[in-house]
Short mmCIF file of C-alpha atoms in Angstrom, two decimals:
data_model
loop_
_atom_site.label_atom_id
_atom_site.label_comp_id
_atom_site.label_asym_id
_atom_site.label_seq_id
_atom_site.Cartn_x
_atom_site.Cartn_y
_atom_site.Cartn_z
CA MET R 1 90.94 106.92 108.54
CA GLY R 2 92.01 109.83 106.35
CA LYS R 3 94.10 111.90 108.76
CA GLN R 4 97.48 110.54 109.82
CA LEU R 5 97.58 109.25 113.40
CA ILE R 6 100.67 108.11 115.27
CA ILE R 7 100.20 106.71 118.78
CA ALA R 8 103.43 106.32 120.78
CA VAL R 9 102.98 104.16 123.86
CA SER R 10 105.74 104.08 126.45
CA ARG R 11 105.13 101.98 129.52
CA GLU R 12 106.41 100.61 132.75
CA PHE R 13 106.95 96.90 132.58
CA GLY R 14 103.93 95.17 134.06
CA SER R 15 101.55 98.12 133.53
CA GLY R 16 99.64 96.53 130.65
CA GLY R 17 100.87 99.22 128.25
CA HIS R 18 101.62 96.76 125.47
CA GLU R 19 98.14 95.26 125.73
CA ILE R 20 96.64 98.76 125.62
CA ALA R 21 98.71 99.52 122.52
CA ASP R 22 97.39 96.32 120.86
CA ILE R 23 93.81 97.30 121.67
CA LEU R 24 94.30 100.85 120.32
CA ALA R 25 95.84 99.51 117.09
CA LYS R 26 92.76 97.32 116.59
CA LYS R 27 90.32 100.12 117.49
CA PHE R 28 91.90 102.50 114.97
CA ASN R 29 92.66 99.72 112.46
CA ILE R 30 96.32 100.70 112.14
CA PRO R 31 99.49 98.61 112.35
CA ILE R 32 101.45 98.25 115.55
CA TYR R 33 105.23 98.28 115.72
CA ASP R 34 107.16 96.94 118.68
CA ASN R 35 109.87 94.30 118.42
CA ASN R 36 108.48 93.44 114.96
CA LEU R 37 110.21 96.65 113.90
CA LEU R 38 113.43 94.62 113.99
CA THR R 39 112.05 92.23 111.40
CA GLU R 40 111.07 95.17 109.17
CA ILE R 41 114.58 96.66 109.48
CA ALA R 42 116.30 93.30 108.98
CA ASN R 43 114.28 92.66 105.82
CA SER R 44 114.87 96.14 104.40
CA LYS R 45 118.65 95.99 105.03
CA ASN R 46 119.17 92.27 104.38
CA LEU R 47 120.31 91.60 107.96
CA ASP R 48 119.77 88.69 110.33
CA VAL R 49 116.93 89.49 112.74
CA ASP R 50 118.33 87.17 115.44
CA THR R 51 121.53 89.20 115.52
CA LEU R 52 119.57 92.45 115.81
CA GLU R 53 117.50 91.07 118.70
CA LYS R 54 120.68 90.59 120.79
CA TYR R 55 121.25 94.36 120.76
CA ASP R 56 117.66 95.60 120.94
CA GLU R 57 116.96 98.19 123.65
CA LYS R 58 120.31 97.60 125.31
CA PRO R 59 122.40 100.63 126.31
CA LYS R 60 125.90 100.69 124.85
CA ASN R 61 128.82 99.58 126.99
CA ILE R 62 130.75 102.82 127.49
CA PHE R 63 133.96 100.92 128.21
CA LEU R 64 133.89 98.89 124.99
CA SER R 65 132.55 101.43 122.53
CA ARG R 66 133.40 104.80 121.12
CA SER R 67 131.97 107.36 118.75
CA VAL R 68 133.88 109.35 116.17
CA ARG R 69 132.20 112.12 114.16
CA GLY R 70 128.75 110.74 114.90
CA TYR R 71 129.60 107.13 114.05
CA SER R 72 129.66 104.50 116.78
CA ASN R 73 131.20 101.04 116.97
CA SER R 74 128.46 100.03 119.45
CA LEU R 75 126.03 97.65 117.74
CA SER R 76 123.28 98.54 120.21
CA GLU R 77 123.70 102.23 119.39
CA VAL R 78 123.74 101.58 115.63
CA LEU R 79 120.57 99.49 115.96
CA ALA R 80 118.86 102.17 118.04
CA GLN R 81 119.63 104.78 115.36
CA MET R 82 118.34 102.43 112.62
CA GLN R 83 115.07 102.08 114.56
CA PHE R 84 114.77 105.84 115.07
CA ASP R 85 115.38 106.42 111.35
CA TYR R 86 112.79 103.78 110.43
CA ILE R 87 110.18 105.36 112.73
CA ARG R 88 110.84 108.80 111.20
CA GLU R 89 110.58 107.30 107.73
CA LEU R 90 107.16 105.77 108.51
CA ALA R 91 105.94 109.07 109.92
CA ASN R 92 107.30 111.11 107.00
CA LYS R 93 105.54 108.80 104.52
CA GLY R 94 102.26 109.81 106.15
CA GLU R 95 101.53 106.37 107.59
CA SER R 96 99.34 105.91 110.65
CA PHE R 97 100.58 103.44 113.27
CA VAL R 98 100.99 102.58 116.92
CA ILE R 99 104.58 102.35 118.15
CA VAL R 100 105.48 100.73 121.46
CA GLY R 101 108.60 102.07 123.15
CA ARG R 102 111.65 102.82 121.03
CA CYS R 103 111.82 106.40 122.37
CA ALA R 104 109.13 107.29 119.81
CA GLU R 105 107.70 110.14 121.90
CA THR R 106 111.10 111.85 121.59
CA VAL R 107 111.99 110.73 118.06
CA LEU R 108 108.69 112.14 116.74
CA LYS R 109 108.29 114.87 119.37
CA ASN R 110 107.23 117.68 117.02
CA HIS R 111 105.23 115.57 114.57
CA PRO R 112 101.69 116.97 114.31
CA ALA R 113 100.05 113.52 114.12
CA LEU R 114 101.66 112.25 117.32
CA VAL R 115 99.76 111.33 120.47
CA SER R 116 102.20 110.16 123.15
CA ILE R 117 101.06 108.04 126.06
CA PHE R 118 102.87 106.74 129.13
CA VAL R 119 101.20 103.82 130.90
CA LEU R 120 102.05 103.11 134.50
CA ALA R 121 100.50 101.11 137.30
CA ASP R 122 100.77 100.87 141.05
CA LYS R 123 103.46 98.62 142.46
CA GLU R 124 101.12 95.83 143.54
CA SER R 125 99.55 95.59 140.09
CA LYS R 126 102.94 95.53 138.39
CA ILE R 127 104.30 92.91 140.75
CA THR R 128 101.33 90.80 139.81
CA ARG R 129 102.19 91.28 136.12
CA VAL R 130 106.01 91.02 136.67
CA SER R 131 108.20 94.01 137.37
CA LYS R 132 111.92 93.60 136.64
CA HIS R 133 112.42 95.20 133.24
CA ASN R 134 111.76 98.84 134.18
CA LYS R 135 115.36 99.58 135.13
CA LYS R 136 116.65 98.27 131.79
CA ARG R 137 113.94 100.15 129.88
CA LYS R 138 114.66 103.40 131.74
CA THR R 139 118.43 103.11 131.20
CA TYR R 140 117.95 102.53 127.48
CA HIS R 141 115.53 105.43 127.05
CA ASN R 142 117.61 107.89 129.07
CA ARG R 143 120.71 106.99 127.05
CA TYR R 144 119.14 108.09 123.76
CA CYS R 145 116.74 110.82 124.87
CA GLU R 146 117.35 114.15 126.55
CA ASP R 147 113.89 113.98 128.13
CA LYS R 148 113.74 111.50 130.98
CA TRP R 149 111.71 108.31 130.72
CA GLY R 150 108.37 108.50 132.51
CA ASP R 151 108.53 112.28 133.07
CA SER R 152 104.89 113.30 132.58
CA ARG R 153 105.91 116.55 130.85
CA ASN R 154 107.08 114.54 127.82
CA TYR R 155 103.75 112.85 127.07
CA ASP R 156 100.30 113.99 126.06
CA VAL R 157 98.73 111.50 128.47
CA CYS R 158 100.00 109.53 131.45
CA VAL R 159 97.58 106.96 132.75
CA ASN R 160 97.55 104.45 135.59
CA SER R 161 96.12 101.29 134.01
CA ALA R 162 95.54 99.66 137.40
CA LYS R 163 92.72 102.06 138.30
CA LEU R 164 90.27 101.06 135.57
CA GLY R 165 91.85 97.94 134.08
CA ILE R 166 93.31 97.37 130.63
CA GLU R 167 90.10 97.38 128.55
CA ARG R 168 88.56 100.46 130.19
CA THR R 169 91.87 102.36 130.06
CA ALA R 170 92.09 101.59 126.32
CA ASP R 171 88.50 102.82 125.89
CA ILE R 172 89.27 106.14 127.57
CA LEU R 173 92.46 106.57 125.53
CA GLU R 174 90.46 105.83 122.38
CA GLU R 175 88.12 108.73 123.20
CA TYR R 176 91.04 111.06 123.85
CA ILE R 177 92.70 110.07 120.56
CA LYS R 178 89.44 110.54 118.63
CA GLU R 179 89.17 114.07 120.02
CA PHE R 180 92.78 114.75 119.06
CA ALA R 181 92.33 113.38 115.53
CA GLN R 182 89.38 115.65 114.71
#
């Protein structure tokens, strides 16, 4: 693929969004970044990945942290900023990739190669897949982004994966992305 393509997939927990992201990465033969982003950051900064994982996608504790002149003593906030910087760096290098979560639709909002997707599902389907992490995910996203998590106005596509299933939803998204990439 010659033209840069960045696919940002946000999702409700239990919607199958991560599986759809995996399928799209394979279909477009591009790398996928999710929690493996922590390993990339840890390696590039000579940090312990296990320590980073403790603070991944966790909102800062407002009672135990403070910010002065743009610097924070909150490890979760520092890690979030490191991830945002790493995502921008990948995009600015001209790399194509799929990114799952990490507020990527906001971090790369004006990037011309970005296709942002929000995957949701009906309650029954999510309960079947497990549905407790949405509150944590929403709190994290809304802490770092002005645009609210799941608000359809912030994404190019919002899709209910329960209607057609994971594979068929990925197929339809593939067609949309191919049209975009032309």
